[in-house]
Amino acid sequence: MRFEKEIKLIKRAVDEIVPLEGLIDKLEKSEKTGKPLRIKLGIDPTGYDLHLGHLVPIRKMRDFQDLGHQGVIIIGDFTAQIGDPTGRDETRPPLTHEQIMYNSERYMEQLYTILIPEQTEVRYQTEWFGGMTLHDVLQLLSKFTLAQFMAHDTFRNRYEQGLSLGMHELMYPVLQSYDSVAVESDVELGATEQKFNILCGRDMQRYFGQEQQVAVLSPILTGTDGVNKMGKSLNNYIAVFDTPNDKYGKVMSIPDSLIINYYNYAAFALEDEIKAIEAELKQGVNPMLIKKRLAHRIVSYYHSDAEADEAAEAFDRQFSQREVPEEMPEYALASGEYRLTNILVDSGLCKTQGEAKRLIQGGGVSVDGERIETWDHVLNFEADTIIRAGKRRYLKLVKA
RNA sequence: GGAGAGGUUCCCGAGUGGUCAAAGGGAACAGACUGUAAAUCUGUCGUCAGUCGACUUCGGAGGUUCAAAUCCUCCCCUCUCCA
């Protein structure tokens, strides 16, 4: 097959390419004309805290860039006002313009840790949607039928389950598909759940007499809980902004059954590597050790080798050897007597008195290594004291 | 516009006048165990209260009652069928 090497790279951590033939044609054309392909990825600036799940398609864009192609990031400042209904069973609240601008800037900051800036074009939907009239909008809408949309899982499920579904949400795929026309995309990236939207883009391009884009669909990354899709609302995500220690720890917290999955989609390991790891697991190597390597690799990708080393050491100290971490937040107090629960709450370790009390009663709090079992414990504070609340929360009391 | 169903604690979901701070599940947190922040088991899971008790919560606002998530009135929102 022609472009075997390229296709292999493109297929890495990808679920589906629709249609594969189309991609080969595109590569061929690009090689002939010397014009890079335009690789589109739409982003809704509904938030700015990116996690590893978001980055799967982003890293795919980077693969294309490494092959010399042009990334085109579309900031969905219009679609963000709708909220992508895909995979959602609820209408999203719309965002203000300021939020959108702020989010998209933070977004790009993070993306440039992966993408090559010189090969990245950033476009806002406002460019083409800002000046549209109702007439134009109606024209776009006429390209699709209700039946077509109701065949789409998300819409059908929402409808059949009797959940609310706003008219504006039906607009989402329409807008996204016109983006492809506006930027003349050759390839559109996205998670598999984007298949419908991206394929709509192909239709739209055809209506506008353009060559049709190819969909390159990335798998959806499972969250650290091992069950649900990685997402903010479930608190099962590893964020780009997480500290090296947190990233490391969060990787360690994934169920062992997720190791291969993460090597594939979070660490972007190559095929041979995956095979080697599978073999190791089969031979009975402690999954913990393999997870440690995985965690190290992920941390060093986003930070550095040195930081990954440190995170690994900190993890061993804190969890394997149960030692106190080197760094922890400090809380200043004057000498005197304090009720322990008050310290826990005032310092922010616990949210409420009740929570602090329960934590103590559950045996989760210790002062200088000694477990405290009485909720009304009074602490006589003089010099440095270390309070531990639960597995991960530490506090050093220092003199005010 | 007409007829019906429904809005419960972080989520799902029971609960139709007192025994309800509200079953059950999930999530989360903690403990035990494990050289994993895995798995498993156990506990906790509205706020305040040195723990008797007080206060706030069941879409919103009023009302009935000694007593309401549960009854009444109006309003808001969602869904279904009909137009």
XYZ file of C-alpha atoms (C1' of nucleotides) in Angstrom:
483
model
C 0.000 0.000 0.000
C 1.211 3.454 -0.751
C 1.928 5.759 2.164
C 2.178 2.767 4.417
C 4.425 4.537 6.866
C 2.222 7.595 7.026
C -0.934 5.600 7.443
C 0.613 3.628 10.236
C 1.438 6.783 12.119
C -1.964 8.257 11.480
C -3.661 5.107 12.652
C -1.884 5.167 15.973
C -4.417 5.724 18.747
C -7.175 6.097 16.210
C -10.423 4.181 16.135
C -11.628 4.810 12.666
C -10.831 6.625 9.467
C -13.791 7.392 7.250
C -13.122 6.799 4.445
C -9.630 5.403 4.489
C -9.459 5.534 0.704
C -10.184 9.212 0.860
C -7.232 9.761 3.124
C -4.871 7.990 0.796
C -6.127 10.085 -2.091
C -5.574 13.193 -0.073
C -2.039 12.203 0.832
C -1.341 11.485 -2.782
C -2.688 14.795 -3.920
C -0.740 16.609 -1.275
C 2.467 14.935 -2.281
C 1.866 15.793 -5.929
C 0.951 19.431 -5.411
C 3.300 19.976 -2.496
C 0.415 21.535 -0.576
C 0.006 20.381 2.996
C -3.345 18.960 4.013
C -5.546 21.082 6.191
C -6.265 19.212 9.387
C -9.239 20.650 11.206
C -10.100 20.323 14.833
C -12.931 22.235 16.417
C -12.743 23.292 20.004
C -15.515 24.613 22.147
C -14.135 27.002 24.707
C -16.712 25.992 27.278
C -13.952 25.632 29.820
C -10.215 25.884 29.796
C -9.100 23.124 32.039
C -7.954 20.541 29.527
C -7.488 16.945 30.440
C -5.793 14.025 28.769
C -9.021 13.010 27.084
C -9.126 16.289 25.176
C -5.585 15.774 24.078
C -6.062 12.529 22.221
C -7.160 14.284 19.004
C -4.720 17.108 19.659
C -1.835 14.719 19.679
C -3.226 13.262 16.525
C -2.999 16.695 14.994
C 0.589 16.786 16.057
C 1.175 13.521 14.202
C -0.147 15.163 11.074
C 2.041 18.163 11.672
C 5.039 15.920 11.972
C 4.123 14.677 8.519
C 4.216 18.267 7.340
C 0.547 19.118 7.309
C -1.265 22.186 8.495
C -3.312 22.175 11.682
C -6.408 24.323 11.758
C -7.897 24.923 15.164
C -11.369 26.321 15.140
C -12.469 28.154 18.197
C -16.166 27.474 18.414
C -17.240 30.777 19.809
C -20.670 30.242 18.298
C -21.081 26.566 18.980
C -19.957 27.150 22.550
C -23.089 29.199 22.955
C -25.079 26.144 22.033
C -23.033 23.519 23.776
C -22.346 20.309 21.962
C -25.313 18.058 22.629
C -23.311 15.008 21.626
C -23.146 12.530 24.427
C -25.036 14.856 26.668
C -28.406 14.285 28.115
C -28.881 17.798 29.228
C -28.993 21.202 27.652
C -25.898 23.166 28.505
C -26.014 26.652 29.875
C -24.682 29.215 27.418
C -21.499 31.197 28.060
C -20.763 34.866 27.865
C -18.447 36.355 25.289
C -15.843 37.220 27.932
C -15.759 33.691 29.244
C -15.325 32.366 25.754
C -12.419 34.647 24.958
C -10.724 33.937 28.241
C -11.188 30.211 27.870
C -9.913 30.080 24.335
C -6.737 31.882 25.255
C -5.993 29.513 28.089
C -6.891 26.692 25.785
C -4.328 27.646 23.180
C -1.640 28.030 25.813
C -2.055 24.388 26.628
C -2.332 23.255 23.041
C 0.970 24.804 22.124
C 2.698 22.471 24.513
C 1.855 19.842 21.909
C 1.255 21.535 18.598
C 3.812 23.213 16.377
C 2.836 26.881 16.313
C 4.200 27.526 12.812
C 1.946 24.832 11.486
C -1.121 25.842 13.394
C -3.776 28.206 12.201
C -6.342 29.446 14.693
C -9.697 30.593 13.418
C -12.790 31.866 15.160
C -16.247 30.945 13.981
C -17.234 34.563 14.229
C -15.258 35.146 11.044
C -17.887 33.370 8.988
C -20.917 33.223 11.226
C -20.693 36.746 12.559
C -22.030 38.308 9.402
C -24.612 35.731 8.418
C -28.190 36.715 7.879
C -31.239 34.675 8.662
C -31.439 33.961 4.984
C -28.008 32.346 5.058
C -28.863 30.361 8.126
C -32.035 28.992 6.588
C -30.059 27.951 3.585
C -27.655 25.977 5.743
C -30.515 24.366 7.619
C -32.164 23.251 4.421
C -29.262 20.962 3.686
C -30.301 18.555 6.380
C -33.489 16.763 7.317
C -35.012 16.006 10.663
C -34.975 12.277 9.911
C -31.245 12.475 9.361
C -30.762 14.044 12.748
C -33.112 11.760 14.557
C -31.125 8.835 13.252
C -28.255 10.167 15.344
C -28.000 8.416 18.692
C -27.675 11.460 20.837
C -30.718 13.168 19.478
C -32.775 10.030 19.282
C -31.913 8.948 22.795
C -32.664 12.296 24.254
C -35.929 12.360 22.386
C -36.948 8.824 23.213
C -36.072 9.133 26.834
C -38.299 12.119 27.080
C -35.514 14.532 27.895
C -35.505 18.100 26.764
C -33.882 18.884 23.484
C -33.647 22.478 22.360
C -34.059 23.457 18.709
C -30.788 25.304 18.902
C -29.021 22.092 19.747
C -29.953 20.703 16.374
C -27.998 23.600 14.952
C -24.790 22.305 16.404
C -23.861 19.825 13.678
C -24.981 22.336 11.069
C -22.579 24.969 12.305
C -19.769 22.530 12.771
C -20.174 21.233 9.256
C -20.096 24.689 7.782
C -16.819 25.293 9.593
C -15.336 22.661 7.350
C -16.492 24.585 4.318
C -15.172 27.848 5.699
C -11.672 26.533 6.293
C -11.677 24.040 3.428
C -10.606 21.191 5.592
C -9.147 17.991 4.213
C -9.272 16.024 7.413
C -11.320 16.606 10.503
C -10.205 15.194 13.818
C -12.410 14.373 16.731
C -13.436 11.725 19.193
C -15.554 8.872 17.871
C -18.637 10.476 19.293
C -18.011 13.245 16.781
C -18.543 10.921 13.867
C -21.982 12.203 13.045
C -20.984 15.838 13.187
C -17.889 15.295 11.122
C -19.711 13.305 8.504
C -22.267 16.095 8.281
C -19.289 18.234 7.354
C -18.672 16.002 4.375
C -22.244 16.550 3.216
C -21.968 20.261 3.665
C -18.763 20.430 1.705
C -20.349 18.524 -1.112
C -23.239 20.997 -1.231
C -20.740 23.768 -1.517
C -18.860 21.992 -4.264
C -15.789 21.272 -2.175
C -13.728 18.188 -1.917
C -14.937 16.172 1.066
C -12.993 15.911 4.250
C -11.916 12.659 5.839
C -12.894 11.856 9.406
C -10.104 10.655 11.648
C -11.742 9.533 14.852
C -9.922 9.105 18.116
C -11.130 6.828 20.862
C -12.691 8.313 23.924
C -10.352 8.172 26.865
C -11.700 6.403 29.903
C -11.426 8.295 33.145
C -9.278 7.290 36.085
C -12.300 5.545 37.571
C -11.982 3.022 34.795
C -15.637 3.220 33.951
C -16.753 6.537 32.584
C -15.442 8.748 29.881
C -12.856 11.117 31.247
C -14.583 14.332 32.118
C -14.604 17.189 34.534
C -17.995 16.594 35.980
C -17.076 13.116 37.189
C -13.793 14.186 38.670
C -12.035 11.292 36.991
C -9.656 13.322 34.885
C -5.978 14.075 34.662
C -5.603 17.726 33.805
C -2.838 19.385 31.856
C -2.590 21.869 34.700
C -2.263 19.149 37.334
C 1.058 19.128 39.146
C 3.522 16.376 38.255
C 2.770 14.702 41.569
C -0.931 14.719 40.925
C -0.558 13.429 37.407
C 1.634 10.644 38.657
C -0.701 9.740 41.478
C -3.744 9.872 39.283
C -2.193 7.506 36.787
C -1.383 5.176 39.657
C -5.003 5.298 40.681
C -6.333 3.842 37.461
C -7.556 0.283 37.723
C -4.979 -2.226 36.566
C -7.302 -3.277 33.772
C -6.861 0.116 32.178
C -3.105 -0.052 31.795
C -2.996 -1.036 28.151
C -5.690 1.425 27.278
C -3.681 4.229 28.832
C -0.471 3.166 27.185
C -2.316 3.477 23.920
C -4.319 6.603 24.309
C -2.759 8.572 27.105
C 0.876 7.744 26.444
C 0.593 7.142 22.701
C 2.838 4.109 22.839
C 3.707 2.357 19.627
C 2.369 -1.009 18.649
C 5.496 -2.988 19.490
C 5.697 -1.416 22.886
C 2.139 -2.317 23.652
C 2.814 -5.891 22.736
C 5.792 -6.011 25.053
C 3.760 -4.680 27.932
C 0.953 -7.097 27.317
C 3.468 -9.890 27.462
C 4.830 -8.620 30.751
C 1.406 -8.474 32.279
C 0.728 -11.983 31.135
C 3.939 -13.154 32.754
C 2.701 -11.821 36.035
C 4.820 -8.736 36.463
C 3.305 -6.658 39.245
C 0.944 -4.221 37.517
C 2.015 -1.592 39.961
C 5.478 -1.527 38.445
C 4.094 -1.169 34.960
C 1.800 1.592 36.106
C 4.750 3.389 37.610
C 6.488 3.367 34.252
C 3.343 4.586 32.617
C 2.928 7.364 35.135
C 6.520 8.390 34.698
C 6.185 8.509 30.969
C 3.059 10.607 31.027
C 4.496 13.055 33.508
C 7.683 13.480 31.558
C 5.774 14.125 28.351
C 4.007 17.105 29.839
C 6.768 18.232 32.165
C 10.248 16.780 32.122
C 12.147 13.669 32.981
C 13.511 15.261 36.104
C 10.080 16.243 37.320
C 8.793 12.781 36.594
C 11.614 11.331 38.676
C 10.694 13.587 41.507
C 7.055 12.691 41.281
C 7.944 9.029 41.347
C 10.080 9.489 44.430
C 7.443 11.517 46.173
C 4.909 8.843 45.410
C 7.093 6.111 46.856
C 7.766 8.102 49.945
C 4.193 8.986 50.581
C 2.340 5.841 49.627
C 4.730 2.950 49.495
C 6.770 3.872 52.522
C 4.108 6.011 54.097
C 6.446 8.774 54.835
C 5.492 12.355 55.089
C 5.829 14.257 51.827
C 8.573 16.827 51.563
C 6.380 19.709 50.691
C 3.049 20.559 52.127
C 0.980 23.628 52.723
C 1.793 25.579 55.830
C -0.595 27.169 58.231
C 0.522 29.799 60.657
C -0.696 29.906 64.218
C 0.285 31.647 67.406
C 1.257 29.436 70.303
C -1.611 28.227 72.399
C -4.370 25.691 72.556
C -6.556 24.924 69.626
C -9.344 22.544 69.020
C -8.218 20.193 66.270
C -11.445 20.453 64.303
C -11.085 24.206 64.178
C -7.624 23.941 62.715
C -8.823 21.489 60.113
C -11.624 23.767 59.036
C -9.825 27.084 59.296
C -6.885 25.833 57.284
C -9.180 24.549 54.603
C -8.313 20.877 54.975
C -11.934 20.206 55.786
C -14.945 22.088 54.610
C -17.129 21.843 57.676
C -16.895 21.051 61.331
C -18.933 17.960 60.764
C -16.571 16.707 58.101
C -13.571 17.284 60.339
C -15.236 15.523 63.202
C -16.201 12.537 61.095
C -12.735 12.303 59.642
C -11.265 12.169 63.126
C -13.807 9.631 64.317
C -13.068 7.533 61.289
C -9.426 7.434 62.317
C -8.216 9.545 59.437
C -6.396 12.277 61.293
C -3.026 12.182 62.908
C -0.844 14.794 64.538
C 2.897 14.268 64.247
C 2.251 10.674 63.289
C -0.032 9.902 66.191
C -3.569 9.035 65.375
C -6.179 11.132 67.087
C -9.386 9.365 67.954
C -11.333 11.899 69.937
C -13.194 14.533 68.004
C -12.814 17.172 70.658
C -9.071 16.812 70.821
C -7.328 19.976 71.845
C -3.945 20.667 70.446
C -1.324 22.482 72.385
C 0.649 24.108 69.658
C 4.181 25.257 70.103
C 6.510 24.600 67.193
C 6.310 22.784 63.880
C 3.587 20.222 63.887
C 2.440 18.068 61.040
C -1.198 17.243 60.669
C -2.335 14.563 58.350
C -5.944 14.305 57.305
C -6.664 11.286 55.199
C -4.332 9.861 52.618
C -3.337 12.902 50.757
C -3.974 15.953 52.835
C -1.146 17.262 54.929
C -0.619 20.483 56.764
C 2.384 21.904 58.528
C 1.631 24.198 61.409
C 4.167 26.959 61.785
C 4.505 29.798 64.183
C 2.755 32.968 63.183
C -54.556 26.324 23.068
C -56.599 21.260 25.251
C -55.690 16.555 28.117
C -52.148 13.931 31.160
C -47.222 12.956 33.775
C -43.408 15.019 36.555
C -39.653 18.417 39.282
C -36.594 14.912 46.163
C -30.296 15.628 49.305
C -23.484 15.597 44.441
C -26.025 11.999 40.586
C -29.869 8.108 39.827
C -34.033 7.042 42.596
C -37.846 5.566 46.814
C -41.027 8.229 49.782
C -48.117 10.750 49.503
C -49.704 14.257 56.777
C -46.344 12.631 62.040
C -41.956 6.933 63.397
C -38.250 11.831 57.368
C -32.391 14.791 57.533
C -35.624 11.598 54.193
C -34.957 3.902 51.779
C -31.708 1.822 47.998
C -27.768 2.340 44.424
C -23.663 5.228 42.433
C -19.967 8.850 43.381
C -16.937 10.857 47.169
C -14.179 10.484 51.794
C -11.948 7.453 55.677
C -10.142 2.741 57.935
C -8.140 -2.286 57.290
C -5.423 -4.918 53.871
C -1.931 -4.457 49.540
C 5.573 -2.087 48.773
C -0.349 0.897 43.542
C -4.154 7.187 44.972
C -5.675 -0.784 41.753
C -8.809 -4.744 43.778
C -11.500 -6.432 48.239
C -13.901 -5.695 53.012
C -15.823 -2.057 56.720
C -17.407 2.709 58.120
C -18.968 7.846 57.064
C -21.673 10.770 53.911
C -27.123 18.534 55.392
C -25.098 22.521 58.805
C -24.018 23.986 63.719
C -23.481 22.026 68.304
C -17.787 19.601 73.975
C -22.802 15.625 71.274
C -28.947 16.783 75.344
C -30.099 19.439 71.116
C -30.789 23.470 67.527
C -31.252 24.985 62.586
C -31.727 24.614 57.078
C -33.293 21.115 52.869
C -37.444 17.827 49.002
C -38.727 23.506 41.645
C -40.503 28.926 43.591
C -43.944 31.981 46.549
C -47.936 31.823 49.787
C -51.736 28.956 52.706
C -54.241 24.823 55.744
C -52.655 21.942 60.214
C -50.449 20.981 66.845
C -47.463 18.756 62.629
C -46.083 18.926 55.328
C -41.288 16.388 50.899
C -46.325 14.603 51.537
C -52.858 18.614 51.489
C -54.597 23.565 49.012
C -53.596 28.138 45.784
C -50.720 30.737 42.301
C -46.198 30.753 39.509
C -41.735 28.607 36.941
C -39.592 24.461 34.341
C -39.546 19.478 31.747
C -41.948 15.502 29.197
C -46.199 12.802 26.577
C -50.563 12.838 23.499
C -53.998 16.037 20.676
C -54.273 20.713 17.589
